[in-house]
Amino acid sequence: MAATLSPKVNLVDLSKADYRGATTTLCQGCGHNSITSQIISACYDLSITPEDIVKFSGIGCSSKAPTYFLSRAFGFNGVHGRMPSLATGALFADTSLTGIGMSGDGDSASIGMGQFKHVMRRNLPLVYIIANNGVYGLTKGQFSATAEEGLNLKGQGQNQYMPIDIVWEAVISHATFVARSFAGDPKQVRELLKAALSHRGIAVLDIISPCVTFNNQDDSHHSYAWGRDHEVALHDLSYVPVAEEIMVDYDDGEAKEVTMHDGSRIMLRKVDKDYDPTDRANILCMLEDANRRQELLTGLIYIDTEQESLFDMYNLPDEALNRLTPDRIRPSRESIDEINALMF
Amino acid sequence: MSTDPSPILTQASPQSVVNNFSITVGTENGSGSQTSNLTLLRAFFKMGIPVSGKNLFPSNIQGLPTWYTIRLSKDGYIARSDTTEIVIAMNAKTFARDLALVEPGGVFFYDDDIKQPIQRKDITVYPMPVKQISVASDAPSNLRSYVANMVYVGVLAQIIQIDVDKICQALEFHFKGKQKPIDLNFNVVKSAMEWAAENLKKSDPFSVAPMDATSEFIMSSGNTAGALGSIYGGIQFAAWYPITPASSLAESLNQYLPKLRKDPKTNKNTFAVVQAEDELAAIGMAIGAGWGGLRSLTSTSGPGISLMSEYAGLAYFAEVPIVVWNVQRMGPSTGLPTRTSQGDINLTYYLGHGDTKHVVLLPGSVNECFEFGWKAFDLAETFQTPVFVLSDLDLGMNQWMTPPFAYPDKPIERGKVLWEEDLDKLEDWGRYLDLDGDGIPYRTVPGNRHQRSGYFTRGTGHDDYANYSEEPDQWVNNMDRLNQKFELARTAVPDAELFPNDGAKIGVIAFGSVDPAVKEAQDLLLSEEIAVDYLRLRALPITAKVREFVRAHERVYVVEMNRDGQMHQILTIEIPDCAMSLISLPQNDGLPLTATWIENAILNKERN
Ligand SMILES: Cc1ncc(C[n+]2csc(CCOP(=O)(O)OP(=O)(O)O)c2C)c(N)n1
Ligand code: SF4
Ligand SMILES: [Mg+2]
């Protein structure tokens, strides 16, 4: 390549390097690293200005990940299991920002289950990623609540309890965008991320993200091998930004199109059988069937683009609340007499 | 100290007692007596008589006994009184106990439906035909038990001569001008008055008479005042979870924010209030918003504070401004959730693991709840730290006469926040870089689009630029800087207030809702020839003035409502050279402290 060529840039004149973060300190091969790369790619591809993103996380290896992408964006690494509340308060400050929350299966399905469920019903605009590895990585390999019954782990014995299904929980808590993916399927992760970034409301991505150190044996449901062998994609998904034409020609009935709030589209090309991700009632049966067949069902499982987002419910001004000048947040001097008169 | 306000005496008798007695009403929780009790309180207030009212209620929605005490004091003492001269007994279950409460020479009103022996000969007894009068009223049967309580308002009004117009005013206020309930209740009051005029012969010495001692006051509660103060302080975000006795603070935000904080041009809200799923989430949201550059608040009580501990520690360490109201109730555990206490001083001051300590404001009146409502935000944002406001159930939930709320006398102080144009001018900026040498760094907030604005907030060790660090020196330096900020805050918090007495060698330190009882105790002690200086703490950490006060007195009694003398502990730690002269006087039984308790406690120590 000629030395004079400038690095490749996107529509906002940024190179991929502008989307990177600090060097990862996670284990080599950890699924969380591959999710991190796809976040960088998705934001780069969508030409998002890093300052328009705010990152949030709880505690865990997965929750460390926000340090490793978009170092120009603001970020807040909160306490274990309480990322959703942090994001809720922070995003009220400037609702034009896009939030990315990074969590783990321990962070969201155990200690943070309450906040996980409640942020769904509030429909906070947030890309909520759960890097799901079936273990507590950071505390060295204990079972998490998503570990399958019967899983054997070194030093932990056999898991006796039934697993929590994050997708299932999200759907019944009225999440408006629910997807499952696999860190070993980077293209799908990236396309889902792009779609999630355009969703106005809570977008839950349950991404199976193997912990190579504590839970990657071939028969574990959160390993690379198991994922590769058992992944069944519901559709071949591609995201089409607002300004772009759809380049591929689909045959009639072959693809389903979902239009997002901002006008962008998700094209869902049929793989095996028809799947309608707007049909909420059908989801639980489908997940149950897939579980019985030991399939790792991936793709966009549910979407509702109509539901009001949290911020639509608050009659907020057009400008950011955190930019309101003091004169706009302190009532007038005259009003104090009226207030005193309202007392007895 | 009293100068008689020369009331118009209608019943001149040598023993007549005018505007200087207490009334206790014993009813059943949930029977609607609150309307009657507040009506009495407000009527006295509008008659110009200094008055206080305290609801001593059980943790129950309906059925358990509940009491309301009203103290009238021509001399302006508004603390709870130990004695009660007039008792109104509406609850058969507590009849005997209520009868025993009456001071000798006092008065006992009772619902004549209660058939229980009355053997006392040292008091005046008036039966009230409650059922008869309420049935005769045109009240629909489902409201009858509510209006039944208006019977005692009417009978009492007749016997002690409460101004009927003032009762009417109180009802108009209570029912927000809605004519139907006003008329319904007022008619019962009137028929009860008529019945009493015809059937009861006044044979007791107690009466009320108009004064002019309340026209400079309003009547409100600490929680309403705290909410309003926050609104005038520019609150932009609140998250909360219901808990007695704090709920009405957030509910008052919901009530007054739409009135006061809609943008006049666009009609948009300049605020957001979220009812969270629990206190863990409430403080998480508040911290997110504070970090995001909003004036942010959460309000709770002890149990909620316990849950907030981890996040409060993070906010301290990560330097996030938030305001946390702790309207204290009696603990530990669920404790006595509807009773008052000052038992969370240590918990709040040191909330969090590791080396944490917080700025804590200690309002001593309803009016000060308003003042600290707005000041707390200025302090939190100036020092980039959580600021706690410690109120309590008595202050928060009871109606108090208080000076009118004063418009903030200082502009909003948002502290060191950098926007795009500021960063353009600054070459070297790091989130935790102490550019000014005062320990307070500059912060940016999300939404700032400058390329150097973003940083990563974390609970882990970090360097001046917010990068992860486990360097021992960096850790120590950072913690020292937090301490430097804390020491600076010591000079900026509301200073203690001194109430001196000539020639006093001993002092009292107290804070919060016990203030009126301490001031009254000062007068009582003076009549025993013991002069006491009183210093009212208004904040933690303590200021230089507090140290000087302690050093300048031979003995200093620390009066507070908890078992272990928590403020006394803090003072002995902070003024170790005077530890021996600080004497703890704690009392914690769930009831607001009285002047006579304080007087006796000090007399006991002084005379032994
Ligand atoms: C209140 C609290 N309890 C326990 C811990 C210890 N802890 C740190 S990370 C973690 C589990 C993380 O698991 P997960 O969210 O699945 O993240 P992973 O490391 O697997 O990515 C625990 C229990 C903590 N930090 N805080
Ligand atoms: S321990 Fe597991 S989860 Fe943590 S970084 Fe290593 S591979 Fe990833
Ligand atoms: Mg995990």
Coordinates of N, CA and C in Angstrom, one line a residue, chain A residues 51-52 54-56 66-67 72-79 82 85-86 88-90 92-94 96-97 114-115 118 122 314-317 321-324 326 328-333 335-336 339-340 342-344, chain B residues 42 45-46 173 218-220 231-232 234 236-237 256 261 263 267-269 272-277 280-281 284-285 288-289 291-292 294 311 405 407-408 410 412 419-420 444-447 449-451 453 455-457:
Chain A
E51 N -18.4 11.3 21.6 CA -19.0 12.1 22.7 C -20.5 12.0 22.8
D52 N -21.1 11.4 21.8 CA -22.5 11.2 21.8 C -23.0 10.0 22.6
V54 N -22.6 7.5 26.0 CA -22.2 7.4 27.4 C -22.2 5.9 27.8
K55 N -21.1 5.5 28.5 CA -21.0 4.1 28.8 C -21.3 3.9 30.3
F56 N -21.9 2.7 30.6 CA -22.2 2.4 32.0 C -21.9 0.9 32.2
P66 N -16.1 -1.5 29.3 CA -16.3 -0.1 28.8 C -15.0 0.7 28.8
T67 N -14.0 0.3 29.6 CA -12.7 1.0 29.5 C -12.0 0.7 28.2
R72 N -13.0 8.2 24.3 CA -13.5 9.6 24.3 C -14.8 9.8 24.9
A73 N -15.6 8.8 25.0 CA -16.9 8.9 25.6 C -16.9 8.9 27.1
F74 N -17.8 9.6 27.7 CA -18.0 9.5 29.2 C -18.3 8.1 29.6
G75 N -17.9 7.7 30.8 CA -18.3 6.4 31.2 C -18.3 6.3 32.7
F76 N -19.2 5.5 33.3 CA -19.3 5.3 34.7 C -19.4 3.9 35.1
N77 N -18.4 3.4 35.8 CA -18.4 2.0 36.3 C -18.9 2.1 37.7
G78 N -20.2 1.6 37.9 CA -20.9 1.8 39.1 C -20.6 0.7 40.1
V79 N -21.6 0.3 40.9 CA -21.5 -0.8 41.8 C -22.2 -2.1 41.3
R82 N -25.9 -2.6 39.8 CA -26.8 -1.4 39.9 C -26.5 -0.5 38.7
S85 N -29.8 1.7 37.3 CA -30.2 2.9 38.0 C -29.3 4.1 37.6
L86 N -28.0 3.8 37.6 CA -27.0 4.8 37.2 C -27.3 5.4 35.9
T88 N -30.1 5.3 34.3 CA -31.4 6.0 34.3 C -31.2 7.5 34.7
G89 N -30.5 7.7 35.8 CA -30.3 9.1 36.3 C -29.5 9.9 35.3
A90 N -28.4 9.3 34.8 CA -27.5 10.0 34.0 C -28.1 10.4 32.7
F92 N -31.1 11.1 31.9 CA -32.0 12.3 32.1 C -31.3 13.6 31.9
A93 N -30.0 13.6 32.2 CA -29.2 14.9 32.1 C -29.2 15.4 30.7
D94 N -29.1 14.5 29.7 CA -29.1 14.9 28.3 C -29.6 13.8 27.5
S96 N -30.3 13.5 24.5 CA -29.8 13.3 23.2 C -28.7 12.3 23.1
L97 N -28.1 11.9 24.3 CA -27.0 11.0 24.3 C -27.5 9.6 24.1
G114 N -33.2 -7.1 40.2 CA -34.3 -6.1 40.4 C -34.1 -5.0 39.5
Q115 N -33.0 -4.4 39.4 CA -32.8 -3.3 38.5 C -32.9 -3.6 37.0
H118 N -36.6 -3.8 36.3 CA -37.3 -2.5 36.4 C -36.9 -1.5 35.3
R122 N -39.5 0.4 32.5 CA -39.4 1.9 32.3 C -39.1 2.2 30.8
Y314 N -42.0 12.3 30.2 CA -41.6 13.3 31.2 C -41.7 14.8 30.8
N315 N -42.3 15.0 29.6 CA -42.5 16.4 29.1 C -41.2 17.2 29.3
L316 N -40.1 16.7 28.8 CA -38.8 17.4 29.0 C -38.6 18.5 27.9
P317 N -37.8 19.5 28.3 CA -37.5 20.5 27.2 C -36.7 19.9 26.1
L321 N -31.4 19.0 30.0 CA -31.6 19.5 31.3 C -30.3 20.0 32.0
N322 N -29.2 19.4 31.7 CA -28.0 19.8 32.4 C -27.4 21.1 31.8
R323 N -28.1 21.6 30.7 CA -27.6 22.9 30.2 C -28.5 24.1 30.6
L324 N -29.5 23.8 31.4 CA -30.4 24.9 31.8 C -29.7 25.8 32.7
P326 N -29.1 28.8 35.6 CA -29.7 29.0 36.9 C -31.0 29.7 36.9
R328 N -33.3 29.5 35.0 CA -34.4 28.6 34.5 C -34.8 27.5 35.5
I329 N -33.9 27.3 36.5 CA -34.2 26.3 37.5 C -34.6 26.8 38.9
R330 N -34.5 28.1 39.1 CA -34.9 28.7 40.3 C -36.2 29.5 40.1
P331 N -37.3 29.2 40.8 CA -38.5 30.0 40.6 C -38.3 31.5 40.9
S332 N -39.2 32.3 40.4 CA -39.1 33.7 40.6 C -39.2 34.2 42.0
R333 N -38.6 35.3 42.3 CA -38.7 35.9 43.6 C -40.2 36.1 44.1
S335 N -42.7 34.4 43.4 CA -43.5 33.2 43.7 C -43.4 32.8 45.1
I336 N -42.4 33.3 45.9 CA -42.3 32.8 47.2 C -43.4 33.3 48.1
I339 N -46.2 31.0 47.6 CA -46.0 29.7 48.3 C -46.3 29.9 49.8
N340 N -45.8 30.9 50.4 CA -46.1 31.1 51.8 C -47.6 31.3 52.0
L342 N -49.8 29.8 50.5 CA -50.4 28.4 50.4 C -50.3 27.6 51.7
M343 N -49.3 28.0 52.5 CA -49.2 27.3 53.8 C -50.3 27.9 54.6
F344 N -50.5 27.4 55.9 CA -51.6 27.9 56.6 C -51.1 29.2 57.4
Chain B
R42 N -54.9 24.5 64.0 CA -54.9 25.7 63.1 C -55.8 26.8 63.6
F45 N -53.8 28.6 66.2 CA -52.8 29.4 65.5 C -53.4 30.7 64.9
K46 N -54.5 30.5 64.3 CA -55.2 31.7 63.7 C -55.7 32.7 64.8
F173 N -59.3 25.7 54.8 CA -58.0 25.4 54.3 C -57.8 23.9 54.1
I218 N -46.0 31.2 59.5 CA -46.8 30.3 58.7 C -46.8 28.9 59.4
M219 N -47.7 28.0 58.9 CA -47.7 26.7 59.5 C -47.4 25.7 58.4
S220 N -46.4 24.9 58.6 CA -46.0 23.9 57.6 C -45.2 22.7 58.2
I231 N -36.8 22.9 45.6 CA -37.3 23.4 44.3 C -36.7 24.8 44.1
Y232 N -36.6 25.6 45.2 CA -36.0 27.0 45.0 C -34.5 26.8 44.8
G234 N -33.3 24.8 42.8 CA -33.1 24.4 41.4 C -33.0 22.9 41.2
Q236 N -33.3 19.3 39.9 CA -33.7 18.9 38.5 C -34.1 17.4 38.5
F237 N -33.6 16.7 39.5 CA -33.9 15.3 39.4 C -34.1 14.7 40.9
Y256 N -45.5 20.3 44.2 CA -45.2 21.7 43.9 C -44.3 21.9 42.7
R261 N -42.1 24.8 38.5 CA -40.9 24.6 37.6 C -41.3 24.1 36.2
D263 N -41.3 25.4 32.5 CA -40.7 26.5 31.7 C -41.9 27.4 31.3
N267 N -43.7 25.5 28.5 CA -44.5 24.7 29.4 C -43.9 23.3 29.6
K268 N -42.6 23.2 29.4 CA -41.9 21.9 29.6 C -41.4 21.8 31.0
N269 N -41.3 20.6 31.5 CA -40.8 20.4 32.9 C -39.2 20.6 32.9
A272 N -37.3 16.1 36.7 CA -37.9 14.8 36.6 C -37.9 14.1 37.9
V273 N -38.9 13.4 38.3 CA -39.0 12.7 39.6 C -39.3 11.2 39.2
V274 N -38.5 10.3 39.7 CA -38.8 8.9 39.5 C -39.0 8.2 40.8
Q275 N -40.1 7.5 40.9 CA -40.3 6.6 42.0 C -39.6 5.3 41.7
A276 N -38.5 5.0 42.4 CA -37.6 3.9 42.0 C -38.2 2.6 42.6
E277 N -37.5 1.5 42.3 CA -38.0 0.2 42.8 C -37.5 -0.1 44.2
L280 N -31.8 1.2 46.7 CA -30.5 0.9 46.0 C -30.6 1.6 44.6
A281 N -31.8 1.5 44.0 CA -32.0 2.1 42.7 C -32.2 3.7 42.9
G284 N -28.9 5.1 43.2 CA -28.2 4.9 41.9 C -28.6 6.0 40.9
M285 N -29.9 6.1 40.8 CA -30.4 7.1 39.8 C -30.0 8.5 40.2
G288 N -26.4 8.9 39.2 CA -26.3 9.1 37.8 C -26.6 10.5 37.4
A289 N -27.7 11.0 37.9 CA -28.1 12.4 37.5 C -27.2 13.4 38.1
W291 N -24.0 13.0 38.6 CA -22.8 12.9 37.7 C -23.1 13.5 36.4
G292 N -24.3 13.4 35.9 CA -24.7 14.0 34.7 C -24.9 15.5 34.7
L294 N -27.0 17.2 36.9 CA -28.3 17.7 37.4 C -28.2 17.9 38.9
Y311 N -23.5 2.7 47.5 CA -23.5 3.7 46.5 C -23.0 5.1 47.0
F405 N -41.1 31.2 54.6 CA -39.9 30.8 53.8 C -39.3 32.0 53.1
Y407 N -36.9 33.7 50.3 CA -36.2 33.5 49.0 C -34.7 33.4 49.2
P408 N -34.1 32.5 48.5 CA -32.6 32.3 48.7 C -31.9 33.6 48.6
K410 N -28.7 33.9 48.1 CA -27.5 33.8 47.3 C -27.8 33.2 46.0
I412 N -27.5 30.7 42.8 CA -27.2 29.3 42.7 C -25.7 29.1 42.4
W419 N -17.4 23.5 30.5 CA -18.1 23.2 29.2 C -17.1 23.4 28.1
E420 N -17.6 23.2 26.9 CA -16.7 23.2 25.7 C -15.7 24.3 25.6
T444 N -16.3 17.7 34.2 CA -17.1 17.9 33.0 C -18.3 16.9 33.2
V445 N -19.4 17.2 32.4 CA -20.5 16.3 32.5 C -20.9 15.8 31.1
P446 N -21.5 14.6 31.0 CA -21.9 14.0 29.7 C -22.8 15.0 29.0
G447 N -22.6 15.0 27.7 CA -23.3 16.0 26.9 C -22.3 17.1 26.4
R449 N -19.5 18.1 24.4 CA -19.1 17.5 23.1 C -17.6 17.7 22.9
H450 N -16.9 18.4 23.8 CA -15.5 18.6 23.5 C -14.7 17.3 23.5
Q451 N -13.7 17.2 22.6 CA -13.0 15.9 22.5 C -12.3 15.5 23.7
S453 N -13.4 16.1 26.8 CA -14.3 16.2 27.9 C -14.6 14.9 28.6
Y455 N -14.4 11.3 30.4 CA -13.5 10.6 31.3 C -14.3 9.4 31.9
F456 N -13.6 8.5 32.5 CA -14.2 7.3 33.0 C -14.3 7.3 34.5
T457 N -15.5 7.3 35.0 CA -15.7 7.4 36.5 C -15.7 6.0 37.0

